[in-house]
């Protein structure tokens, strides 16, 4: 198989650029063009100084003669890739920069970029010997002559002899030969490669999609032996698997219905309240208030809308469910070691790619991101099946080096977690836990190991926090050196030294070279919106089998612990001026493409940089649903969001438990929960815009074609089976011009299928096909990953429109999930006993309002777009459709809510009520609806397991956000849609508070225009109650009924606004000055209004029986 071998030493070729060395090896030089293709280079082109000189090198393709030589070359290539930083993009050459030093501190883990081997024994060579998985030197010859990668390749090309013993290269064993592409058992018992290459070494799409013999893709549907039975067993045909009847089949997950004693009364109350609501609205419409038609009309319009909004919110809650998983059964089914079936003990679980996104290290501290990465690297899942990708949308060197430091610390932290079953596996959260750390710990050396790890983590935090100053000092020193060199050159050339010197103030990496991303002093090609694409394999893919550590002196004893680390990749997509990069959605799509080229895990789990893994078994919980019977049509698994650092009273409903434990759990019983941006496991194939598989349709086709097929022939799956509208020739139009990306799609689809271990699994894969090791990375593959993250790649494709994360909304998460549900996919809500993930949330009132404003603005955009659920297809279930309609409609409730909050005040000031007479009929309707509402709340609290306090906080913040952020979002959306005007609501700078208080941010008062409507509503209602009370006291015939009715609703409004005004007061005993200003304005307004309503009339009028009142 051809492999791409970048070399930093000149290679001997003919003048034509492609020739034959003395050993018979053909050598080809190539360079990537702006279109993403490789073109041949001549010897003169290679030797010409330019962009390819210095620290950058060209790609050289070497075709080894013998298999043992290919093994050494492959390991050398893999190490070269992990030590190189690849950069490139639009109209530029993709460069592989070999980094001898990634960070200033020492690198110890052999998988990490920058780890060094022994020195090469060749004269005048400063290269390092290739290392194996343990960090030991790889010696290609029996004479143990140490040689680096480039010298070994040169020796291969020149003579093929070892420079030490002058004998042809030999190896002790062939065990180091990496396995080829994923092979699958066919009907005849032979293994066929799923990934096939053409003669040029490139992936052949046709060969990867179909088998050579029968034109079938992979093994088609669930493979059954030739007898057509339910399994091969001992008497079945070759290539089959054991009879499922040998072991009782059990599902990996179970759907647990709600207790009938709770859910049946809950549904009955919904029906009863709906009927009462209809009768009440009918009565209200047919009994207007002739004395105040304007007041009656406004109230009835608002009440009709509230009824519609309640239906949209309540009806989808008819079918809540609970779910459970069997993790032990998952382990038994996919990871059981067997002498015959699985002698190596490797896992048959599918791969999972983690996505972590960050953009600005100033707003998202690198230490927080590093802790999230560490929790991912330590997750409880087969190491060789994991890959973690971090998207740095700002291209900051600070994030790059912080990630490298995290890799170095992971060398100790990850084995420590595995050895002692640490939970949580975020070091900052773990060492902040209160309580006895030795609880449930069985090893005697735990205390000693924990103390050492705590010291190491403290040092790690110091390194991360010092990185900004370290990078600045380093850059200043190297820039000063460059200035001195420039001045020296000017003097030597005799140029006038008085002329100003123009030297770019670059940001320098640890190996004394320029950082290709964003510089601290922005310049062309090095600014936040203008920099090259960057890919760095921080941790190369681990070996397929466990690698146990050792108990060296001074270190933690890891002799019985697997010390491998998952693959880790740093990625910063290319950004150029004039391109719409589509914010977070564009970054996520770049991650999808680059990961498809590098690891192609069939499942993707995305996390925000401040959300870490709190439950190390969470990935297994999610995979259980995907791998269970019927899991082939699940597009994603959504986990609930849990937050830390929230004030104990949860003043602003930051936990949002009513939504996550109520609404989302209810939707799980329909078509699935919404996608809410983080903590979600995707099926990669669903992200590509395909429809869910139709096993029944495919099975019927197979039965119809049985007469024409041989008994051992499997069902053919063509591209049109995935998407009837898709033509193979149109793949570039949908996915771009990357052949590697297109070829990875059917592989991801196949690997993401459940195991066909039961006759009811109609769309599965044979067991054991995912136990083979993945192919090692080569330079060509990583260069392709750089190409697919370029700014031009998405041009004239369907990325962001049908494929990947959807563009056009600030809430791209909801739109992306809606598109999948609209195509017929379903989702699952995975509510684990121990929280799966935890993150941070804004606890300040202003920050919380702006967060809600962004969500509501996205909902308004959805309402005015083609993603409105009113336009959904028939594949979207009607209860799910109501839920998505509510997503786009709920901000508009603010218009009616604000009016309704003013109605009590208007009623009190005018002396009229929303009804002509507060009679028994009105009170009975009001009582019935209130009782139904209370009953629904109690029952919903029972089945959703939400506390009463959380429910009440949610109700309070619903009114606060509805009268502020939602109203602003509607105005913003209408102006944008109708007039094309975009406005923003800014906030003032933070005030300085005590840093010792963890809730100091809660008491900050940051003024924003979003606060105006709630303040006005509260002031008017307080004023109205005072005026109405005074008027009622001094009236001849006091109408206390109208006053009590209006005052009750005013008090209802003020009670909901209580947390809002508590936030305005700031810290206790620290009342802001603005509160006194408001108090004075209210007092003056009250005085003036009272004078206008009841002016001075002199002494008491005995005839009227009233009295006058005079302000002092």
PDB file of C-alpha atoms in Angstrom, residues 254 256 258 321-325 615 618 621-622 625 637-642 657 659-662 664-666 668 673 679 828-837 943-946:
ATOM      1  CA  UNK A 254     -35.518  -0.698  28.815  1.00  0.00           C
ATOM      2  CA  UNK A 256     -40.010   2.295  31.873  1.00  0.00           C
ATOM      3  CA  UNK A 258     -44.665   6.192  34.400  1.00  0.00           C
ATOM      4  CA  UNK A 321     -41.145   7.973  29.996  1.00  0.00           C
ATOM      5  CA  UNK A 322     -38.147   6.812  31.971  1.00  0.00           C
ATOM      6  CA  UNK A 323     -35.340   4.663  30.597  1.00  0.00           C
ATOM      7  CA  UNK A 324     -32.689   2.415  32.063  1.00  0.00           C
ATOM      8  CA  UNK A 325     -29.544   0.748  30.721  1.00  0.00           C
ATOM      9  CA  UNK A 615     -19.946  10.447  35.129  1.00  0.00           C
ATOM     10  CA  UNK A 618     -21.927   8.325  30.535  1.00  0.00           C
ATOM     11  CA  UNK A 621     -24.959   4.789  28.799  1.00  0.00           C
ATOM     12  CA  UNK A 622     -25.457   6.574  25.488  1.00  0.00           C
ATOM     13  CA  UNK A 625     -29.214   2.997  23.248  1.00  0.00           C
ATOM     14  CA  UNK A 637     -28.779  10.926  22.585  1.00  0.00           C
ATOM     15  CA  UNK A 638     -29.381  14.105  24.566  1.00  0.00           C
ATOM     16  CA  UNK A 639     -28.153  14.236  28.153  1.00  0.00           C
ATOM     17  CA  UNK A 640     -29.555  16.751  30.653  1.00  0.00           C
ATOM     18  CA  UNK A 641     -27.525  19.830  31.460  1.00  0.00           C
ATOM     19  CA  UNK A 642     -26.441  20.171  35.065  1.00  0.00           C
ATOM     20  CA  UNK A 657     -34.933  21.555  35.931  1.00  0.00           C
ATOM     21  CA  UNK A 659     -37.407  21.995  31.225  1.00  0.00           C
ATOM     22  CA  UNK A 660     -34.740  19.283  31.470  1.00  0.00           C
ATOM     23  CA  UNK A 661     -36.566  16.907  33.799  1.00  0.00           C
ATOM     24  CA  UNK A 662     -40.095  17.716  32.660  1.00  0.00           C
ATOM     25  CA  UNK A 664     -37.455  16.830  27.736  1.00  0.00           C
ATOM     26  CA  UNK A 665     -38.505  13.647  29.521  1.00  0.00           C
ATOM     27  CA  UNK A 666     -42.016  14.046  28.126  1.00  0.00           C
ATOM     28  CA  UNK A 668     -38.736  11.282  25.001  1.00  0.00           C
ATOM     29  CA  UNK A 673     -36.013  15.578  23.060  1.00  0.00           C
ATOM     30  CA  UNK A 679     -23.917  17.031  26.130  1.00  0.00           C
ATOM     31  CA  UNK A 828     -33.422   9.592  23.179  1.00  0.00           C
ATOM     32  CA  UNK A 829     -33.190  11.379  26.503  1.00  0.00           C
ATOM     33  CA  UNK A 830     -30.570   9.717  28.695  1.00  0.00           C
ATOM     34  CA  UNK A 831     -31.190  10.663  32.309  1.00  0.00           C
ATOM     35  CA  UNK A 832     -28.493   8.921  34.361  1.00  0.00           C
ATOM     36  CA  UNK A 833     -28.531   8.375  38.127  1.00  0.00           C
ATOM     37  CA  UNK A 834     -25.248  10.238  38.444  1.00  0.00           C
ATOM     38  CA  UNK A 835     -25.140  13.417  36.377  1.00  0.00           C
ATOM     39  CA  UNK A 836     -23.459  12.712  33.050  1.00  0.00           C
ATOM     40  CA  UNK A 837     -21.978  16.180  32.551  1.00  0.00           C
ATOM     41  CA  UNK A 943     -43.355  12.202  37.664  1.00  0.00           C
ATOM     42  CA  UNK A 944     -40.578  14.657  36.759  1.00  0.00           C
ATOM     43  CA  UNK A 945     -39.033  14.531  40.258  1.00  0.00           C
ATOM     44  CA  UNK A 946     -38.724  18.318  40.311  1.00  0.00           C
TER      45      UNK A 946
END
